[in-house]
Amino acid sequence: MKILFSDAFDPSLPGKLSRFGEVTDDKSQLADAEVILIRSKTKVTKELIDQAPKLRLVIRGGVGLDNVDVETAKTKGIQVYNTAEASSVAVAELAFAMMIALPNHLVEAHQSMSEGKWLKKELKRTELYGKTLGLIGCGRIGKEVAKRAAAFEMRVLGYDAVSVESPHIKMVKELADLLPQCDYLSLHLPLNPSTLGLIDKKRIAQMKNGVYLINTGRGKTVVEEDLAEALKSGKIAGYATDVWYSDPPENTPLRGAPNTLMAPHIGASTTENLLRIGEIVEKLIEKFVAEK
Ligand code: NAD
């Protein structure tokens, strides 16, 4: 059995998987691969599947399957899995790091010091304590963020398409009811037709003036042009994002916008999470081999 590593996983994983067969990261061997391991970069399209006649198992190390043509895979009898439960803490910690960095002006403080400036009077910070956080998408990651916000004594409101139970979140029925109440908003949505461009001009107008927005979900759930406008006008006080229209982004208006904090899609990339993902991948392959 040939196992193809098409994207980067924990460096210890290829060794661990060698007990199941031949392990390679040479993409020219796609035609012989029975198992292919991907993260965000590789797109398992119909074209890729057509070039892999022996393919029986695709495992995506991460949340979501938006880079896999699941329908085509199904029709060819290819099993598709992700490791959805592994990444929640890693992403929640990044969202929280961003939520702390924005109102403390950590980027500006560092940059100005590097440039020899002393902005002690200019950099006015605000606290998370006592503020209202709105979570848009209250699944695994949203709930982990809520726990951390509760420890900072924030009031946490949540909006989700399905009913959610969390001791740390007070759920509201409509997004329009949530937006005007929040000092901070954190997006934890998948990309689907109902979330594409959800945060646009109209939604931004419903937000409090000077709101901070954090996005570690999916880039296309926001309209970047509308956010850039709102950042320029000060309607949004800061936008921190890990996610983009494409990886890496091309010509994003956010690059020139004020008060942005940008990360290169590193939400899942903690050492601990890569090990957790590896453990799940190993179990899935073990099960696949046992059922062969
Ligand atoms: P999850 O499935 O547990 O939670 C997503 C929630 O969004 C669900 O509760 C769902 O009901 C809700 N939702 C879907 N459509 C909605 C809509 N139109 N309005 C309101 N709520 C809606 O997923 P999760 O594990 O919490 O992950 C959330 C997202 O985070 C993933 O889908 C992925 O896009 C993103 N993610 C990013 C990184 C990163 O590296 N930055 C890593 C992992 C996951």
CSV table of C-alpha atoms and ligand atoms in Angstrom, one decimal:
chain,number,residue,atom,x,y,z
A,1,MET,CA,0.0,0.0,0.0
A,2,LYS,CA,1.4,3.4,-0.9
A,3,ILE,CA,0.6,6.4,1.4
A,4,LEU,CA,1.2,9.8,-0.2
A,5,PHE,CA,1.9,12.8,2.0
A,6,SER,CA,0.7,15.7,-0.2
A,7,ASP,CA,1.0,18.4,2.5
A,8,ALA,CA,3.0,18.9,5.6
A,9,PHE,CA,2.2,17.0,8.8
A,10,ASP,CA,4.2,16.4,12.0
A,11,PRO,CA,7.7,15.2,10.9
A,12,SER,CA,7.3,12.0,13.1
A,13,LEU,CA,4.2,10.8,11.2
A,14,PRO,CA,5.8,9.3,8.1
A,15,GLY,CA,7.9,7.0,10.3
A,16,LYS,CA,4.9,6.0,12.3
A,17,LEU,CA,2.9,5.2,9.2
A,18,SER,CA,5.6,3.1,7.6
A,19,ARG,CA,4.3,0.0,9.3
A,20,PHE,CA,1.3,0.2,7.0
A,21,GLY,CA,3.2,0.3,3.7
A,22,GLU,CA,5.4,2.5,1.6
A,23,VAL,CA,5.3,6.2,2.6
A,24,THR,CA,6.3,9.0,0.1
A,25,ASP,CA,5.9,12.7,-0.3
A,26,ASP,CA,6.7,12.4,-4.0
A,27,LYS,CA,3.6,13.7,-5.8
A,28,SER,CA,4.7,12.1,-9.1
A,29,GLN,CA,3.7,8.8,-7.4
A,30,LEU,CA,0.0,9.9,-7.2
A,31,ALA,CA,-1.1,7.2,-9.7
A,32,ASP,CA,0.1,4.5,-7.3
A,33,ALA,CA,-1.2,6.0,-4.1
A,34,GLU,CA,-4.0,4.2,-2.2
A,35,VAL,CA,-4.0,6.7,0.6
A,36,ILE,CA,-3.4,10.5,0.3
A,37,LEU,CA,-2.9,12.8,3.2
A,38,ILE,CA,-3.7,16.5,2.8
A,39,ARG,CA,-4.1,19.6,4.9
A,40,SER,CA,-5.2,22.9,3.3
A,41,LYS,CA,-2.9,23.3,0.4
A,42,THR,CA,-3.7,20.3,-1.8
A,43,LYS,CA,-7.1,20.4,-3.6
A,44,VAL,CA,-8.5,16.9,-4.1
A,45,THR,CA,-10.4,17.8,-7.3
A,46,LYS,CA,-12.1,15.6,-9.9
A,47,GLU,CA,-8.9,16.0,-12.0
A,48,LEU,CA,-6.7,14.8,-9.2
A,49,ILE,CA,-9.0,11.9,-8.4
A,50,ASP,CA,-8.9,10.9,-12.2
A,51,GLN,CA,-5.1,10.7,-12.0
A,52,ALA,CA,-5.2,8.4,-8.9
A,53,PRO,CA,-7.0,5.2,-10.0
A,54,LYS,CA,-5.8,3.2,-6.9
A,55,LEU,CA,-7.0,5.9,-4.4
A,56,ARG,CA,-9.2,4.5,-1.7
A,57,LEU,CA,-8.7,6.9,1.3
A,58,VAL,CA,-8.3,10.6,1.6
A,59,ILE,CA,-7.5,12.1,5.1
A,60,ARG,CA,-7.6,15.8,5.6
A,61,GLY,CA,-5.6,16.9,8.7
A,62,GLY,CA,-7.9,19.7,9.7
A,63,VAL,CA,-11.5,20.9,10.0
A,64,GLY,CA,-13.8,21.0,7.0
A,65,LEU,CA,-13.6,19.3,3.7
A,66,ASP,CA,-13.9,22.3,1.4
A,67,ASN,CA,-10.7,21.4,-0.5
A,68,VAL,CA,-12.0,17.9,-1.4
A,69,ASP,CA,-14.6,17.0,-4.1
A,70,VAL,CA,-16.4,14.7,-1.7
A,71,GLU,CA,-19.2,13.8,-4.3
A,72,THR,CA,-16.7,12.6,-6.9
A,73,ALA,CA,-14.8,10.7,-4.2
A,74,LYS,CA,-18.0,9.0,-3.1
A,75,THR,CA,-18.9,7.9,-6.6
A,76,LYS,CA,-15.5,6.3,-7.0
A,77,GLY,CA,-15.8,4.5,-3.6
A,78,ILE,CA,-13.0,6.6,-2.0
A,79,GLN,CA,-13.4,7.1,1.8
A,80,VAL,CA,-12.9,10.7,3.0
A,81,TYR,CA,-12.2,11.8,6.5
A,82,ASN,CA,-11.0,14.9,8.4
A,83,THR,CA,-9.6,15.3,11.9
A,84,ALA,CA,-12.2,17.9,12.9
A,85,GLU,CA,-12.0,17.5,16.7
A,86,ALA,CA,-8.2,17.9,16.9
A,87,SER,CA,-7.7,21.6,16.2
A,88,SER,CA,-10.3,23.4,18.5
A,89,VAL,CA,-7.9,24.4,21.3
A,90,ALA,CA,-5.2,25.5,18.8
A,91,VAL,CA,-7.5,27.8,16.9
A,92,ALA,CA,-9.3,29.1,20.0
A,93,GLU,CA,-5.9,30.1,21.5
A,94,LEU,CA,-5.0,32.0,18.3
A,95,ALA,CA,-8.4,33.8,18.2
A,96,PHE,CA,-7.9,34.7,21.9
A,97,ALA,CA,-4.3,35.9,21.2
A,98,MET,CA,-5.7,38.2,18.5
A,99,MET,CA,-8.4,39.4,20.7
A,100,ILE,CA,-5.8,40.4,23.3
A,101,ALA,CA,-3.4,41.9,20.7
A,102,LEU,CA,-5.9,44.3,19.0
A,103,PRO,CA,-7.1,46.5,22.0
A,104,ASN,CA,-3.6,46.4,23.5
A,105,HIS,CA,-2.1,47.7,20.1
A,106,LEU,CA,0.7,45.2,20.4
A,107,VAL,CA,1.5,45.4,16.7
A,108,GLU,CA,1.7,49.1,16.6
A,109,ALA,CA,3.6,49.2,19.9
A,110,HIS,CA,6.2,46.9,18.5
A,111,GLN,CA,6.4,48.5,15.1
A,112,SER,CA,6.8,52.0,16.5
A,113,MET,CA,9.5,50.9,18.9
A,114,SER,CA,11.3,49.2,16.0
A,115,GLU,CA,11.2,52.6,14.2
A,116,GLY,CA,12.7,54.4,17.3
A,117,LYS,CA,9.4,56.0,18.3
A,118,TRP,CA,8.0,56.4,21.8
A,119,LEU,CA,4.1,56.4,21.6
A,120,LYS,CA,3.5,56.1,25.4
A,121,LYS,CA,0.8,58.9,25.3
A,122,GLU,CA,-0.7,57.9,21.9
A,123,LEU,CA,-1.3,54.2,22.5
A,124,LYS,CA,-4.5,54.0,24.6
A,125,ARG,CA,-5.4,50.5,25.5
A,126,THR,CA,-8.8,49.1,26.5
A,127,GLU,CA,-9.6,46.0,28.6
A,128,LEU,CA,-11.5,42.8,27.8
A,129,TYR,CA,-12.8,42.6,31.3
A,130,GLY,CA,-16.6,43.4,31.4
A,131,LYS,CA,-16.9,43.7,27.7
A,132,THR,CA,-19.3,41.8,25.4
A,133,LEU,CA,-18.0,39.2,23.0
A,134,GLY,CA,-20.2,37.9,20.3
A,135,LEU,CA,-19.4,34.5,18.8
A,136,ILE,CA,-20.7,33.9,15.3
A,137,GLY,CA,-20.6,30.1,15.0
A,138,CYS,CA,-20.7,28.3,18.3
A,139,GLY,CA,-19.4,24.9,17.4
A,140,ARG,CA,-16.2,23.2,18.8
A,141,ILE,CA,-13.9,26.2,18.4
A,142,GLY,CA,-16.5,28.9,19.4
A,143,LYS,CA,-17.2,27.0,22.6
A,144,GLU,CA,-13.4,26.9,23.4
A,145,VAL,CA,-13.2,30.6,22.9
A,146,ALA,CA,-16.2,31.1,25.2
A,147,LYS,CA,-14.5,29.3,28.0
A,148,ARG,CA,-11.4,31.5,27.8
A,149,ALA,CA,-13.6,34.7,27.5
A,150,ALA,CA,-15.4,33.6,30.7
A,151,ALA,CA,-12.1,33.4,32.5
A,152,PHE,CA,-11.5,37.1,31.5
A,153,GLU,CA,-14.9,37.9,32.9
A,154,MET,CA,-16.4,38.9,29.5
A,155,ARG,CA,-20.1,38.6,28.8
A,156,VAL,CA,-20.4,36.1,25.9
A,157,LEU,CA,-23.3,36.1,23.4
A,158,GLY,CA,-23.6,33.5,20.6
A,159,TYR,CA,-25.3,33.1,17.3
A,160,ASP,CA,-25.5,29.8,15.4
A,161,ALA,CA,-27.7,28.2,12.8
A,162,VAL,CA,-28.4,25.3,15.1
A,163,SER,CA,-29.3,25.1,18.8
A,164,VAL,CA,-26.2,25.2,21.0
A,165,GLU,CA,-25.7,24.4,24.7
A,166,SER,CA,-22.8,25.9,26.5
A,167,PRO,CA,-22.6,27.1,30.1
A,168,HIS,CA,-20.4,30.0,28.9
A,169,ILE,CA,-22.6,31.4,26.1
A,170,LYS,CA,-26.0,33.2,26.1
A,171,MET,CA,-27.4,32.3,22.7
A,172,VAL,CA,-29.4,34.9,20.7
A,173,LYS,CA,-31.9,34.0,17.9
A,174,GLU,CA,-31.0,36.5,15.2
A,175,LEU,CA,-27.6,37.9,14.1
A,176,ALA,CA,-29.2,41.3,13.9
A,177,ASP,CA,-29.9,41.1,17.7
A,178,LEU,CA,-26.3,40.1,18.5
A,179,LEU,CA,-24.3,42.6,16.4
A,180,PRO,CA,-25.4,45.9,18.1
A,181,GLN,CA,-24.5,44.6,21.5
A,182,CYS,CA,-20.9,43.4,21.0
A,183,ASP,CA,-17.6,45.1,21.7
A,184,TYR,CA,-15.8,42.1,20.1
A,185,LEU,CA,-17.0,39.7,17.5
A,186,SER,CA,-15.2,36.4,16.7
A,187,LEU,CA,-16.1,34.4,13.6
A,188,HIS,CA,-16.0,30.6,13.8
A,189,LEU,CA,-18.0,29.7,10.7
A,190,PRO,CA,-17.4,27.2,8.0
A,191,LEU,CA,-17.7,28.4,4.4
A,192,ASN,CA,-21.0,27.4,2.9
A,193,PRO,CA,-23.7,29.1,0.8
A,194,SER,CA,-25.3,30.6,3.9
A,195,THR,CA,-22.0,32.0,5.3
A,196,LEU,CA,-20.4,33.3,2.0
A,197,GLY,CA,-20.0,37.1,2.4
A,198,LEU,CA,-22.1,37.1,5.5
A,199,ILE,CA,-20.2,39.9,7.1
A,200,ASP,CA,-20.8,42.7,4.6
A,201,LYS,CA,-21.7,46.4,4.5
A,202,LYS,CA,-25.2,45.8,5.8
A,203,ARG,CA,-24.0,43.6,8.8
A,204,ILE,CA,-21.2,46.0,9.6
A,205,ALA,CA,-23.7,48.9,9.8
A,206,GLN,CA,-25.6,46.9,12.5
A,207,MET,CA,-22.4,46.7,14.6
A,208,LYS,CA,-21.4,49.0,17.5
A,209,ASN,CA,-19.0,51.8,16.4
A,210,GLY,CA,-15.5,50.9,17.3
A,211,VAL,CA,-16.1,47.1,17.4
A,212,TYR,CA,-13.1,44.7,17.2
A,213,LEU,CA,-13.5,41.8,14.7
A,214,ILE,CA,-11.6,38.5,14.7
A,215,ASN,CA,-11.8,35.9,12.0
A,216,THR,CA,-10.2,32.5,12.4
A,217,GLY,CA,-13.0,30.7,10.5
A,218,ARG,CA,-12.9,31.2,6.7
A,219,GLY,CA,-11.8,34.3,4.7
A,220,LYS,CA,-14.8,34.3,2.3
A,221,THR,CA,-17.3,34.7,5.1
A,222,VAL,CA,-16.4,38.4,5.1
A,223,VAL,CA,-16.4,40.9,2.3
A,224,GLU,CA,-12.9,42.3,2.5
A,225,GLU,CA,-13.7,45.5,0.6
A,226,ASP,CA,-16.5,46.4,3.0
A,227,LEU,CA,-14.2,45.6,6.0
A,228,ALA,CA,-11.4,47.8,4.6
A,229,GLU,CA,-13.8,50.7,4.2
A,230,ALA,CA,-15.1,50.2,7.8
A,231,LEU,CA,-11.5,50.1,9.1
A,232,LYS,CA,-10.7,53.4,7.2
A,233,SER,CA,-13.7,55.1,8.6
A,234,GLY,CA,-13.1,53.8,12.2
A,235,LYS,CA,-16.5,52.0,12.3
A,236,ILE,CA,-14.4,48.9,13.0
A,237,ALA,CA,-11.6,49.7,15.4
A,238,GLY,CA,-9.5,46.6,14.4
A,239,TYR,CA,-9.7,43.4,12.3
A,240,ALA,CA,-7.5,40.4,13.0
A,241,THR,CA,-7.6,37.6,10.6
A,242,ASP,CA,-5.9,34.2,10.0
A,243,VAL,CA,-8.0,33.4,6.9
A,244,TRP,CA,-8.2,34.7,3.4
A,245,TYR,CA,-9.9,34.5,0.0
A,246,SER,CA,-7.0,32.4,-1.1
A,247,ASP,CA,-3.8,31.1,0.6
A,248,PRO,CA,-1.8,33.3,0.2
A,249,PRO,CA,-4.1,36.2,-0.5
A,250,GLU,CA,-3.8,38.1,-3.8
A,251,ASN,CA,-4.4,41.9,-3.8
A,252,THR,CA,-6.3,42.0,-0.6
A,253,PRO,CA,-7.6,45.5,0.3
A,254,LEU,CA,-6.8,44.6,3.9
A,255,ARG,CA,-3.0,45.0,3.4
A,256,GLY,CA,-3.5,48.7,3.1
A,257,ALA,CA,-6.2,49.1,5.7
A,258,PRO,CA,-5.5,50.6,9.2
A,259,ASN,CA,-5.6,48.5,12.4
A,260,THR,CA,-5.3,45.1,10.9
A,261,LEU,CA,-3.5,42.1,12.3
A,262,MET,CA,-2.8,39.5,9.7
A,263,ALA,CA,-1.7,35.9,10.0
A,264,PRO,CA,-0.8,33.3,7.3
A,265,HIS,CA,-3.5,30.7,8.2
A,266,ILE,CA,-1.6,29.3,11.2
A,267,GLY,CA,-4.7,28.6,13.4
A,268,ALA,CA,-4.1,24.8,13.4
A,269,SER,CA,-0.3,24.9,13.3
A,270,THR,CA,0.6,24.3,16.9
A,271,THR,CA,3.1,21.5,17.8
A,272,GLU,CA,0.6,19.9,20.0
A,273,ASN,CA,-2.1,20.0,17.4
A,274,LEU,CA,0.1,18.5,14.7
A,275,LEU,CA,0.7,15.6,17.1
A,276,ARG,CA,-3.0,15.2,17.8
A,277,ILE,CA,-3.8,15.2,14.1
A,278,GLY,CA,-1.1,12.6,13.5
A,279,GLU,CA,-2.7,10.3,16.2
A,280,ILE,CA,-6.1,10.5,14.5
A,281,VAL,CA,-4.5,9.9,11.0
A,282,GLU,CA,-2.8,6.8,12.4
A,283,LYS,CA,-6.0,5.4,13.9
A,284,LEU,CA,-7.9,6.0,10.6
A,285,ILE,CA,-5.3,4.2,8.6
A,286,GLU,CA,-5.3,1.4,11.1
A,287,LYS,CA,-9.1,1.0,10.8
A,288,PHE,CA,-8.9,1.2,6.9
A,289,VAL,CA,-6.2,-1.6,6.8
A,290,ALA,CA,-8.2,-3.8,9.3
A,291,GLU,CA,-11.4,-3.4,7.1
A,292,LYS,CA,-9.6,-4.1,3.8
B,1,NAD,P1,-18.1,23.3,14.0
B,1,NAD,O1,-18.7,22.6,12.8
B,1,NAD,O2,-17.9,22.6,15.3
B,1,NAD,O3,-18.8,24.7,14.2
B,1,NAD,C1,-19.2,25.5,13.2
B,1,NAD,C2,-20.5,26.1,13.6
B,1,NAD,O4,-21.0,27.1,12.6
B,1,NAD,C3,-21.7,25.0,13.7
B,1,NAD,O5,-22.2,25.1,15.0
B,1,NAD,C4,-22.7,25.5,12.7
B,1,NAD,O6,-24.0,25.2,13.0
B,1,NAD,C5,-22.4,27.0,12.5
B,1,NAD,N1,-22.9,27.5,11.3
B,1,NAD,C6,-22.8,27.1,10.0
B,1,NAD,N2,-23.4,27.9,9.2
B,1,NAD,C7,-23.9,28.9,9.9
B,1,NAD,C8,-24.6,30.1,9.6
B,1,NAD,N3,-25.0,30.4,8.3
B,1,NAD,N4,-24.9,30.9,10.6
B,1,NAD,C9,-24.6,30.6,11.9
B,1,NAD,N5,-23.9,29.6,12.3
B,1,NAD,C10,-23.6,28.7,11.3
B,1,NAD,O7,-16.6,23.7,13.4
B,1,NAD,P2,-15.4,24.2,14.3
B,1,NAD,O8,-14.5,23.0,14.6
B,1,NAD,O9,-15.9,25.0,15.4
B,1,NAD,O10,-14.6,25.0,13.2
B,1,NAD,C11,-15.2,26.2,12.8
B,1,NAD,C12,-14.5,26.7,11.5
B,1,NAD,O11,-13.2,27.1,11.8
B,1,NAD,C13,-14.3,25.6,10.5
B,1,NAD,O12,-15.4,25.4,9.7
B,1,NAD,C14,-13.1,26.1,9.7
B,1,NAD,O13,-13.6,26.9,8.6
B,1,NAD,C15,-12.4,27.0,10.7
B,1,NAD,N6,-11.0,26.5,11.0
B,1,NAD,C16,-10.0,27.4,10.8
B,1,NAD,C17,-8.7,27.0,11.2
B,1,NAD,C18,-7.5,27.9,11.0
B,1,NAD,O14,-6.5,27.4,10.8
B,1,NAD,N7,-7.7,29.2,11.1
B,1,NAD,C19,-8.5,25.7,11.7
B,1,NAD,C20,-9.6,24.9,11.9
B,1,NAD,C21,-10.9,25.3,11.6
